[in-house]
CSV table of C-alpha atoms in Angstrom, one decimal:
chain,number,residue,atom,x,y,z
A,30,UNK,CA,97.1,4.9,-46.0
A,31,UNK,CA,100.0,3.6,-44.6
A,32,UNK,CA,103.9,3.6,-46.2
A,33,UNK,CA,103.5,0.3,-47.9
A,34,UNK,CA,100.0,1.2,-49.2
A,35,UNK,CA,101.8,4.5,-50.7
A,36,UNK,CA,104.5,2.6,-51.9
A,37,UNK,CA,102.1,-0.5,-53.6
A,38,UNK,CA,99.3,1.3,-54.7
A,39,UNK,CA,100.7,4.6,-56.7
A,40,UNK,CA,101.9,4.5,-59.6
A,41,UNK,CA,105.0,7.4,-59.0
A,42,UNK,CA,106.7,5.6,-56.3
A,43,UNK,CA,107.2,2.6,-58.6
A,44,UNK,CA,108.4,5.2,-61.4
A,45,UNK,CA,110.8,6.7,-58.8
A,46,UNK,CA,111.9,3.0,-58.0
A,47,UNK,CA,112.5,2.5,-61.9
A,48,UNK,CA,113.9,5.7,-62.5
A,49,UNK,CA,116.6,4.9,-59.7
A,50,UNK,CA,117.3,1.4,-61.6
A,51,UNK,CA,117.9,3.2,-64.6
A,52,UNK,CA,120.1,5.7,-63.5
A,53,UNK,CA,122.4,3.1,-61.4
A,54,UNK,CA,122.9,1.1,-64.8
A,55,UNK,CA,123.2,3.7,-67.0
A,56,UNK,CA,125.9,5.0,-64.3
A,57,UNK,CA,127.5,1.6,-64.1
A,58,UNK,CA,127.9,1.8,-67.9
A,59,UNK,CA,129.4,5.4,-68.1
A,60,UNK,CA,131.4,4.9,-65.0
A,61,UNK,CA,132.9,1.6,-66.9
A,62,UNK,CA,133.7,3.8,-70.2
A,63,UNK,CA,135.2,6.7,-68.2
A,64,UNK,CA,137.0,4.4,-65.8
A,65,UNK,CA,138.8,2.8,-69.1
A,66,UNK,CA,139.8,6.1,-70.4
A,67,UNK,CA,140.7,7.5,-67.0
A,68,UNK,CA,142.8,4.6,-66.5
A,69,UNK,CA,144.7,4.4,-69.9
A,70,UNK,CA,145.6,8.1,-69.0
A,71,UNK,CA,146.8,7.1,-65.9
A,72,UNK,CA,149.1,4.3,-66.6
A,73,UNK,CA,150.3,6.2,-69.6
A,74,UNK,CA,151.3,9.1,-67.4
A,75,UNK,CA,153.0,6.5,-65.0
A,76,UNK,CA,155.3,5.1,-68.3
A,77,UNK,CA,155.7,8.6,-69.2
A,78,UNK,CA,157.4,9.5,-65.9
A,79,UNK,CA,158.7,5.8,-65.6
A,80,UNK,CA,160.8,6.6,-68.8
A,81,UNK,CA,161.9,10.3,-67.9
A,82,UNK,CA,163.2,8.8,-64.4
A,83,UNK,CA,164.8,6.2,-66.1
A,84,UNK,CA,166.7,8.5,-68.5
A,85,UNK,CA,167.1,11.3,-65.8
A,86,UNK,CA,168.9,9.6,-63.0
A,87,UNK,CA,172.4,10.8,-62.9
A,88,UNK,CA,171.6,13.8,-64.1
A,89,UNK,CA,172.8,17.1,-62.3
A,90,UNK,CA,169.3,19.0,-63.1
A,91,UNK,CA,167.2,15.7,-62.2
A,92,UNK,CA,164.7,16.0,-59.8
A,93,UNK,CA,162.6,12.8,-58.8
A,94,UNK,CA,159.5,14.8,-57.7
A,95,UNK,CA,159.8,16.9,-60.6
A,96,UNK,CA,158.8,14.6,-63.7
A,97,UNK,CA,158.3,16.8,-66.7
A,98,UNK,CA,159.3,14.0,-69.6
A,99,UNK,CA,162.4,16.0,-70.3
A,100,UNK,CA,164.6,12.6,-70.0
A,101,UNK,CA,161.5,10.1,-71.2
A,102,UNK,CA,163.3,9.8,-75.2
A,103,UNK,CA,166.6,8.9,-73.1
A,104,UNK,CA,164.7,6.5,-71.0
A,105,UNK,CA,162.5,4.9,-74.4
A,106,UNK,CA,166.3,4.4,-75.6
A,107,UNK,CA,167.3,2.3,-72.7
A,108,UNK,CA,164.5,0.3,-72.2
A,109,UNK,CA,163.3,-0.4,-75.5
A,110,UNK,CA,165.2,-4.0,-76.0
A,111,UNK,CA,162.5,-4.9,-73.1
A,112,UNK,CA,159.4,-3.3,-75.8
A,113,UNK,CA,158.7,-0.2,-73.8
A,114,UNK,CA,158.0,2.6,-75.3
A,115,UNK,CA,156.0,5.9,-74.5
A,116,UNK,CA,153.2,5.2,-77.2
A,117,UNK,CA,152.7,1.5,-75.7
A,118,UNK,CA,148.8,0.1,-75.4
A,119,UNK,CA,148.8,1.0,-71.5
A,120,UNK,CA,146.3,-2.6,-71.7
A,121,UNK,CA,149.9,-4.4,-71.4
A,122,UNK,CA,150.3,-3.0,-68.0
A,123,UNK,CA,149.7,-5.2,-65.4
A,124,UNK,CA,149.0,-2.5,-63.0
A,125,UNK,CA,146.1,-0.7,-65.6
A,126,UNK,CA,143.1,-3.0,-64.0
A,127,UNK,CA,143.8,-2.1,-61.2
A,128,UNK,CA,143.7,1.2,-61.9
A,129,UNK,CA,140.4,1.1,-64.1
A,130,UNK,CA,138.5,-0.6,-60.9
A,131,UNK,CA,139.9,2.0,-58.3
A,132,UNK,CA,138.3,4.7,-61.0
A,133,UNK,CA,135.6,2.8,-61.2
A,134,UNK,CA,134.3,2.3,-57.9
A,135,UNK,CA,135.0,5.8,-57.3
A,136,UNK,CA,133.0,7.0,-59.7
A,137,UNK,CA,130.1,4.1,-59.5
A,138,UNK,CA,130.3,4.1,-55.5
A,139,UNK,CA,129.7,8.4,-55.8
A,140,UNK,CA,127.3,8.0,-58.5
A,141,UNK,CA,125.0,5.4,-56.0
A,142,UNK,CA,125.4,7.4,-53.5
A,143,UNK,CA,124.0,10.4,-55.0
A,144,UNK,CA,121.0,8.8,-56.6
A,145,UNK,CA,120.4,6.3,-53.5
A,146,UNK,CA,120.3,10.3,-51.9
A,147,UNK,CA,117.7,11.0,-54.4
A,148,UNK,CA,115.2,8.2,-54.7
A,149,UNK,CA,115.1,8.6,-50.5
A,150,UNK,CA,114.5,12.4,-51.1
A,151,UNK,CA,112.0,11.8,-53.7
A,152,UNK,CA,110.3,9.6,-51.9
A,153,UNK,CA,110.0,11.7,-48.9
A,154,UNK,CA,108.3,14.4,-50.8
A,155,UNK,CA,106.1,11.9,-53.0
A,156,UNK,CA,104.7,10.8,-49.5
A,157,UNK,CA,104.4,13.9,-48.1
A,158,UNK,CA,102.3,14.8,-50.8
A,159,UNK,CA,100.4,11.3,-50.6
A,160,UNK,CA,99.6,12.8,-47.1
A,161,UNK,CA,98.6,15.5,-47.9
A,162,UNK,CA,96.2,14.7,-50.4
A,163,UNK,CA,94.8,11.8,-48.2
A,164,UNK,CA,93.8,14.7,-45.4
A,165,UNK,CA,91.6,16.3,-48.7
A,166,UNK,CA,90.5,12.8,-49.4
A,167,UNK,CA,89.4,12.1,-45.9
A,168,UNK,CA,87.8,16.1,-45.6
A,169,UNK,CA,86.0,15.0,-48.6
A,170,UNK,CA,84.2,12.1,-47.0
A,171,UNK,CA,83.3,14.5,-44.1
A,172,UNK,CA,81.9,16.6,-46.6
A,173,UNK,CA,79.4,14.2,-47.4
A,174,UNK,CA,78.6,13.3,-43.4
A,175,UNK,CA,79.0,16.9,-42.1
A,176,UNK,CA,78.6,19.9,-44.1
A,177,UNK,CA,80.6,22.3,-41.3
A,178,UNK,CA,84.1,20.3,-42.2
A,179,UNK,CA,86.7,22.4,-42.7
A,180,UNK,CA,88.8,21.7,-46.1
A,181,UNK,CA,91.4,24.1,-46.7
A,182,UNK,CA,94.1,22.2,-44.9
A,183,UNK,CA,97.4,23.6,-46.8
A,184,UNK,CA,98.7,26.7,-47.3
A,185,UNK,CA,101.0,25.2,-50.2
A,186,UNK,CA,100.8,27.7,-53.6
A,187,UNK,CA,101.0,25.0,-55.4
A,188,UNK,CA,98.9,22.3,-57.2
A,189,UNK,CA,98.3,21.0,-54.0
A,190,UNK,CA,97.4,24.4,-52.5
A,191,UNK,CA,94.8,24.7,-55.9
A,192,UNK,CA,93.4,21.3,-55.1
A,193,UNK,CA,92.5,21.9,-51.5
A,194,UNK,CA,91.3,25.4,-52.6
A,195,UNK,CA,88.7,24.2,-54.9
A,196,UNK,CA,88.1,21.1,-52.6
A,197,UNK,CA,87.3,24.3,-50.2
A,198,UNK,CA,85.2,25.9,-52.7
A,199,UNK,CA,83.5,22.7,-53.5
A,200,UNK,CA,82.4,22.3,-49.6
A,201,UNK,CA,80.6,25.7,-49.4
A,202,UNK,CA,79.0,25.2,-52.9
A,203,UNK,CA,77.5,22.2,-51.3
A,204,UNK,CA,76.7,24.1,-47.5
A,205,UNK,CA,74.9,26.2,-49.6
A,206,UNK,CA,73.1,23.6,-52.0
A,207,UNK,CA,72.2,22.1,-48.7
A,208,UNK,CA,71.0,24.5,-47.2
A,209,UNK,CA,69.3,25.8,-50.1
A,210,UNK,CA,67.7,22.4,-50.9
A,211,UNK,CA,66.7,22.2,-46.7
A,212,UNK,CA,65.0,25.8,-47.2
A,213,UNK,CA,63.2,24.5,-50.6
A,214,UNK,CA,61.9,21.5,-48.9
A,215,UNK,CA,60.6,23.3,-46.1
A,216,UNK,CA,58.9,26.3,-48.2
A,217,UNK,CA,57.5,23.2,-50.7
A,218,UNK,CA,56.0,21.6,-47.3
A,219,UNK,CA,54.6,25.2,-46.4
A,220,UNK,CA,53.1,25.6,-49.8
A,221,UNK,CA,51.6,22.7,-50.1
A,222,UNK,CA,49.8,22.9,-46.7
A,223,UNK,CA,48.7,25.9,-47.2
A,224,UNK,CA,47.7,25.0,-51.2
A,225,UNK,CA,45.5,22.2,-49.4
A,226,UNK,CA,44.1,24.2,-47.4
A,227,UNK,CA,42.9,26.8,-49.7
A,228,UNK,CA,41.6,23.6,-51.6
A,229,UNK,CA,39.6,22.0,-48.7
A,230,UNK,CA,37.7,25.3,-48.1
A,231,UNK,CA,36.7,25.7,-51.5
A,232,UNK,CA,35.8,21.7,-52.1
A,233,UNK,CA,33.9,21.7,-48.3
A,234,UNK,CA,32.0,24.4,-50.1
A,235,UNK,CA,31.2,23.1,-53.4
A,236,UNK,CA,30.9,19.7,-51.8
A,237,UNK,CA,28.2,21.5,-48.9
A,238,UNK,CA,25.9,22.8,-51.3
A,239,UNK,CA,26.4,20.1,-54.0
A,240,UNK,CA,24.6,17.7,-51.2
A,241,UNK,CA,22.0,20.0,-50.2
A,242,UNK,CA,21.1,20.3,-53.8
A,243,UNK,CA,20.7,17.0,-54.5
A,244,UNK,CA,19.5,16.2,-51.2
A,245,UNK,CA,16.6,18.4,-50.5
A,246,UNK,CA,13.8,18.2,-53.3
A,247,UNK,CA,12.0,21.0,-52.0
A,248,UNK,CA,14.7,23.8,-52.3
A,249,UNK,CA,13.6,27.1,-54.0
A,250,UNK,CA,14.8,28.5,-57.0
A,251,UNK,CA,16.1,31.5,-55.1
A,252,UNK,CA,17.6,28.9,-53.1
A,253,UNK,CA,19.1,26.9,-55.2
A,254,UNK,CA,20.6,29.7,-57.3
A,255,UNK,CA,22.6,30.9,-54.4
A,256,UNK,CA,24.1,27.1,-53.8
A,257,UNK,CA,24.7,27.3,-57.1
A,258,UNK,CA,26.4,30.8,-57.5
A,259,UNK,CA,28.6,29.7,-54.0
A,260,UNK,CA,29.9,26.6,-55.8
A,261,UNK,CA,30.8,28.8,-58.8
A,262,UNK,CA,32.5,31.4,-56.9
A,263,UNK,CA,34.5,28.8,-55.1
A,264,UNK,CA,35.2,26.7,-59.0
A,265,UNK,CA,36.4,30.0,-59.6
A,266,UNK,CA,38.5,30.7,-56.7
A,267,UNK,CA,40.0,27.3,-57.0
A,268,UNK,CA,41.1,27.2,-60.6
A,269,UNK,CA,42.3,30.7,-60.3
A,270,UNK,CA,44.3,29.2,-57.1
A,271,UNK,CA,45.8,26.2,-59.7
A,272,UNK,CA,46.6,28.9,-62.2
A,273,UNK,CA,48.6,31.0,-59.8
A,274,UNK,CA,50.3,28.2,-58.4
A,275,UNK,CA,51.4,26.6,-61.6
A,276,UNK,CA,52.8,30.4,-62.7
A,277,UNK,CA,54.8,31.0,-58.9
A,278,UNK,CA,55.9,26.9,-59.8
A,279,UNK,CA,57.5,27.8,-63.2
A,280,UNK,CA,59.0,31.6,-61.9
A,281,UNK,CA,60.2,29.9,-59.2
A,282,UNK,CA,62.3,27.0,-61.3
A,283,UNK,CA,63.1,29.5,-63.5
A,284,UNK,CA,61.5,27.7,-66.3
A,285,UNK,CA,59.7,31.3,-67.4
A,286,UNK,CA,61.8,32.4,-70.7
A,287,UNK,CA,60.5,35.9,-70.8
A,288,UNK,CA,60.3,37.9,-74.3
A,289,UNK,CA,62.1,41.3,-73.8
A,290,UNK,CA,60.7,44.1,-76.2
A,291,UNK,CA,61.7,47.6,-76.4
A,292,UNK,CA,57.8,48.5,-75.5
A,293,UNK,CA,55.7,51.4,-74.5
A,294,UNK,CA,55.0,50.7,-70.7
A,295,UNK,CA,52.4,52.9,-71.1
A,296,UNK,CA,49.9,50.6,-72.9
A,297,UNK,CA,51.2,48.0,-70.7
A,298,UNK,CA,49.9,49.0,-67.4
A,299,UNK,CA,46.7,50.4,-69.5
A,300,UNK,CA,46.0,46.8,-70.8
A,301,UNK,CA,46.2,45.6,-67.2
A,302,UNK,CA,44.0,48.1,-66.3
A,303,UNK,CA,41.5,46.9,-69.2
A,304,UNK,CA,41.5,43.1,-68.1
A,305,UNK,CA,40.9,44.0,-63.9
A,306,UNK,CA,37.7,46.8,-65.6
A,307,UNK,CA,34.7,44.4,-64.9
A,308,UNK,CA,36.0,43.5,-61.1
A,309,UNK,CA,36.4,47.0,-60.1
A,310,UNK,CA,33.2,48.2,-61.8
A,311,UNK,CA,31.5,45.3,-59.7
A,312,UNK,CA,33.3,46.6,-56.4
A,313,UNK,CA,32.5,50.4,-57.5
A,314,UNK,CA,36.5,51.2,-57.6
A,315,UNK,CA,37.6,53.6,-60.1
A,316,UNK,CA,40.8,53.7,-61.5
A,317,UNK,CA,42.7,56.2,-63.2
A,318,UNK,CA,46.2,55.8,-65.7
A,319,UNK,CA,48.6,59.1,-64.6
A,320,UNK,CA,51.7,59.5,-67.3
A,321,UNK,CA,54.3,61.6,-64.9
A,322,UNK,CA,56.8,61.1,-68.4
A,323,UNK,CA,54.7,61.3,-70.9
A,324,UNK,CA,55.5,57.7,-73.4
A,325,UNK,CA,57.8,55.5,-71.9
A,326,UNK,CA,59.5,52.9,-73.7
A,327,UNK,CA,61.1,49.8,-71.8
A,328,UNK,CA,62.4,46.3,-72.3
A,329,UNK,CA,60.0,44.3,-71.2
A,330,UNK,CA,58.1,40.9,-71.4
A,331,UNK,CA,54.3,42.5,-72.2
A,332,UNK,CA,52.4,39.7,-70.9
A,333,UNK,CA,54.1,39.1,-67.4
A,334,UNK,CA,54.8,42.5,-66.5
A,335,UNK,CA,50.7,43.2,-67.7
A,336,UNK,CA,50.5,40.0,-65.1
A,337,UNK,CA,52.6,41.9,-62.4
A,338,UNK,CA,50.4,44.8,-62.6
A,339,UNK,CA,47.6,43.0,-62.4
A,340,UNK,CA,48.3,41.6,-59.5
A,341,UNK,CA,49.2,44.7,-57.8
A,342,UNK,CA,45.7,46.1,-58.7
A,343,UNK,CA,44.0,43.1,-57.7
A,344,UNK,CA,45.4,43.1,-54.2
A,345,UNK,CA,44.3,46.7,-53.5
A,346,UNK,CA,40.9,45.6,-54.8
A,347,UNK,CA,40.3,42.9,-52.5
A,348,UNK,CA,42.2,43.8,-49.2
A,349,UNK,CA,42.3,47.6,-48.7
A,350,UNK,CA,38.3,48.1,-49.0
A,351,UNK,CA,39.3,51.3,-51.1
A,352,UNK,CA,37.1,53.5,-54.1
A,353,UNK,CA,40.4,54.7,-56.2
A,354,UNK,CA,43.0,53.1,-57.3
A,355,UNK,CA,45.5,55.4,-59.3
A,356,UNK,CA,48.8,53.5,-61.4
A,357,UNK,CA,51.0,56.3,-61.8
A,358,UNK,CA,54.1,56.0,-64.6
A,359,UNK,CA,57.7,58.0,-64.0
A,360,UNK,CA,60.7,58.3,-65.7
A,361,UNK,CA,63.8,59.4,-64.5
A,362,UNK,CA,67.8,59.2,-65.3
A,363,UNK,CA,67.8,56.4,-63.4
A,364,UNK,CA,65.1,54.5,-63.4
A,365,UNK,CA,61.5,53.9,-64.5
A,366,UNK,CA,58.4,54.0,-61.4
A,367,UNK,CA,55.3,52.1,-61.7
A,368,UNK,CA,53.3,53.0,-58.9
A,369,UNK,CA,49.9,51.4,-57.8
A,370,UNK,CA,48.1,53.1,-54.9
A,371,UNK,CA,44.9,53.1,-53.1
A,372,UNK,CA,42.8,55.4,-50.4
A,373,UNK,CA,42.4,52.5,-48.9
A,374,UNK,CA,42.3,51.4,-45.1
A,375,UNK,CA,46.2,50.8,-45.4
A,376,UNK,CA,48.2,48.1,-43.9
A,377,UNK,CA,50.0,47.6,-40.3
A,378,UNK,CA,53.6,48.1,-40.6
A,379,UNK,CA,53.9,44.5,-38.6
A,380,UNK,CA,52.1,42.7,-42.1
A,381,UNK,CA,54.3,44.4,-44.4
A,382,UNK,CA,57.2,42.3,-44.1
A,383,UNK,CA,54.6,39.3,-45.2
A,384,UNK,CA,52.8,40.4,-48.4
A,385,UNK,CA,54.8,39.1,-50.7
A,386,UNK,CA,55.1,35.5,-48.8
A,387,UNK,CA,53.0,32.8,-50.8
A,388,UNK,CA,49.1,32.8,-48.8
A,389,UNK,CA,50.1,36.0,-47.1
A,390,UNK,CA,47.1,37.6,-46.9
A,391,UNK,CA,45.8,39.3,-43.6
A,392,UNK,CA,44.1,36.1,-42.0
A,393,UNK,CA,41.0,38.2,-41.0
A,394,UNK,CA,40.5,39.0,-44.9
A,395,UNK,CA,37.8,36.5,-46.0
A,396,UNK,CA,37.8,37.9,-49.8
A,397,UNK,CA,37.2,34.3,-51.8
A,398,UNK,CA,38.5,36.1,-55.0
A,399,UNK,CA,42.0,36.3,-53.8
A,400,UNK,CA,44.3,33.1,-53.1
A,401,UNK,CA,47.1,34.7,-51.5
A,402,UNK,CA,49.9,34.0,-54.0
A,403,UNK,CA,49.6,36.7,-56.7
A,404,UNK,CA,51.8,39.3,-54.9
A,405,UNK,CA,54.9,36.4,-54.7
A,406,UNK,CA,54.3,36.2,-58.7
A,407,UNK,CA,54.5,39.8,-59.1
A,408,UNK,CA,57.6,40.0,-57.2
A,409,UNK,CA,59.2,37.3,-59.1
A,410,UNK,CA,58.0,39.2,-62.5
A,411,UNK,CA,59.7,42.2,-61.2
A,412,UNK,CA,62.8,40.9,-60.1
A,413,UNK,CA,62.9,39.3,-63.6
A,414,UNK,CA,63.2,42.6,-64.6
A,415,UNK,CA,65.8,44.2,-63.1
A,416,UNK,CA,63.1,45.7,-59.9
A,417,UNK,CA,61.8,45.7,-56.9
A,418,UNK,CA,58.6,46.4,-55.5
A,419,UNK,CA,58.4,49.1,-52.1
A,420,UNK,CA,55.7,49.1,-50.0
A,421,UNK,CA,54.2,52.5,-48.5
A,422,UNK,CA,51.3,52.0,-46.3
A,423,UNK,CA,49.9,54.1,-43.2
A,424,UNK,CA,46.7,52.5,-41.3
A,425,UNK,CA,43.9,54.7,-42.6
A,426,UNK,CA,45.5,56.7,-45.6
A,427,UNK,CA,45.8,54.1,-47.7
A,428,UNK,CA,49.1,52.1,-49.6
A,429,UNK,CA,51.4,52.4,-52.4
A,430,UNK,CA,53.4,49.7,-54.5
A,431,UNK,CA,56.3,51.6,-56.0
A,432,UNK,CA,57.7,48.9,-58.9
A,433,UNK,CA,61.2,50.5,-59.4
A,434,UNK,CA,63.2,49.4,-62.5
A,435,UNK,CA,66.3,50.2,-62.9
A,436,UNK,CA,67.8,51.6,-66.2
């Protein structure tokens, strides 16, 4: 933006103009009225000393340089066959024009000066400002093409200062929308690939024995009840997979509005322990509810902490080939301790950093009743809740969850 553009196209520049037009006519009008009065004082302090000279002169005590209207009534006595007098309109003076324009252009010529001094000044600072705002205008056009600009381009305190400040602000809020949105999109494409590909195995499956079912007429009942138990294991595996997915979708958008209730945790984790009974009598896993606290009341959402659990319980089932499986409750000033362990064969301190990713599962673990996602949703749950799960694991002694809320 150029100084004509500045000058055209804002709105204060013309105001400034205005504002300068308005003061020079306003000036011109009080410099004419002062000028008139200035001047009728003037040329009636000239007939003042006029008269006293007049009257004085011949006087011992007379002093021209020393006017003081001492002589002025003697001097109104002499000249007033010829109408002058000391209360005369000084207008009859044909020096008092003269006079009013020399006041005048004094007083107009300083008042221009001053304002044109002004408007310049004014104008300056306006376009320094224009300038200034055009470098946040032009940073915020490279915010949109490159995310790295640098904004803050003022150290000004001001509203100016403020402007590029939250201009500033504005330009990480979107680095890290971007960013945000980049790592989104990227775990979205990872999720869906690997969502596909626990799909394909369990359609390839159904879809195997569905066609040797109906193609082979001579199949045996034994036969044909194991096609048909495969394709309902995999039904199973893949609705549970849907399920799961469509409970991480909603955690992860937030879209969850969990119901907090002063609760005993205690019948919580018990009910959890309920729902899982028929999996782990199938597996020959015993499991065993340990109360460190005795009752223990906390704010929580039943249902999806009950889920959390769950999930907890379910992983030891299906990955750490254990027999026990002990959820042990603990209550201290500080926090509450939901712990689910297992004598199981533990886990390599490489995997740990990876359980809670979504299909994290060991990738020699071939357990159809798992779909890799459950741990994610019961770290969400417990982060809903003010917690975090901690992993303890050694190869062959087994692993603990620790769920840690704290108070």
């Amino acid at each position: 933006m150029d100084k004509a553009d500045k000058l055209v196209n804002n709105r204060e520049p013309k105001r400034l103009i205005a504002f300068f037009v308005l003061i020079v006519l306003a000036s011109a009008v009080v410099g004419f009225i002062v000028s008139e009065r200035i001047a009728d004082r003037i040329v009636s302090e000239q007939i003042t000393a006029m008269l006293d000279t007049a009257g004085g002169v011949g006087k011992d005590d007379f002093r021209f340089t020393d006017t003081d209207g001492k002589y002025a009534a003697e001097g109104e006595e002499m000249f007033t066959k010829y109408g002058i007098s000391a209360d005369m309109d000084p207008q009859l003076m044909n020096n008092r024009d003269r006079v009013r324009n020399t006041v005048f252009a004094a007083i107009f010529g300083t008042s221009l000066l001053l304002s044109l001094l002004w408007l310049i000044l004014s104008l300056r600072q306006v376009g320094g400002i224009y300038d200034t705002v055009e470098k946040i205008r032009q940073n915020c056009i490279n915010i949109t093409w490159n995310s790295d600009s640098d904004t803050f381009i003022t150290e000004d305190t001001g509203c100016i200062g403020s402007l590029s400040y939250a201009v500033s602000l504005m330009s990480r809020q979107y680095t890290f929308l971007a960013d945000k949105a980049e790592r989104e999109r990227t775990a979205l494409a990872d999720f869906l690939t690997d969502f596909s590909h626990q799909i394909k195995t369990s359609l390839s499956v159904v879809r195997l024995n569905t066609d040797i079912m109906l193609g082979m007429d001579k199949l045996s009942a034994e036969r044909r009840d194991e096609l048909a138990d495969e394709i309902e294991r995999n039904t199973d595996s893949m609705e549970s997979l849907v399920k799961s997915a469509l409970r991480l979708a909603r955690l992860n958008s937030g879209a969850v509005e969990y119901k907090m209730e002063e609760l005993p945790l205690n019948n919580t984790c018990a009910s959890a322990i309920r729902r899982l009974s028929p999996l782990l009598r199938n597996r020959s896993i015993s499991v065993e509810l340990i109360e460190l606290s005795g009752e223990i009341v906390m704010k929580h959402d039943r249902l999806w902490l009950c889920e959390a659990v769950e999930n907890l319980i379910k992983n030891c089932a299906d990955h750490s080939e254990c027999t026990e499986i002990n959820v042990t409750l603990e209550c201290t000033p500080t926090a509450v301790t939901v712990s689910v362990s297992d004598n199981g064969k533990g886990i390599p301190q490489s995997d740990i950093p990876h359980i809670f990713e979504r299909f994290g599962r060991p990738r020699n673990d071939i357990t159809m009743n798992s779909v890799g996602i459950g741990m994610s949703v019961a770290q969400k749950i417990t982060e809903a809740h003010n917690g975090e799960i901690i992993v303890y694991s050694e190869v062959g002694h087994g692993t603990r969850f620790d769920m840690v809320f704290i108070k």
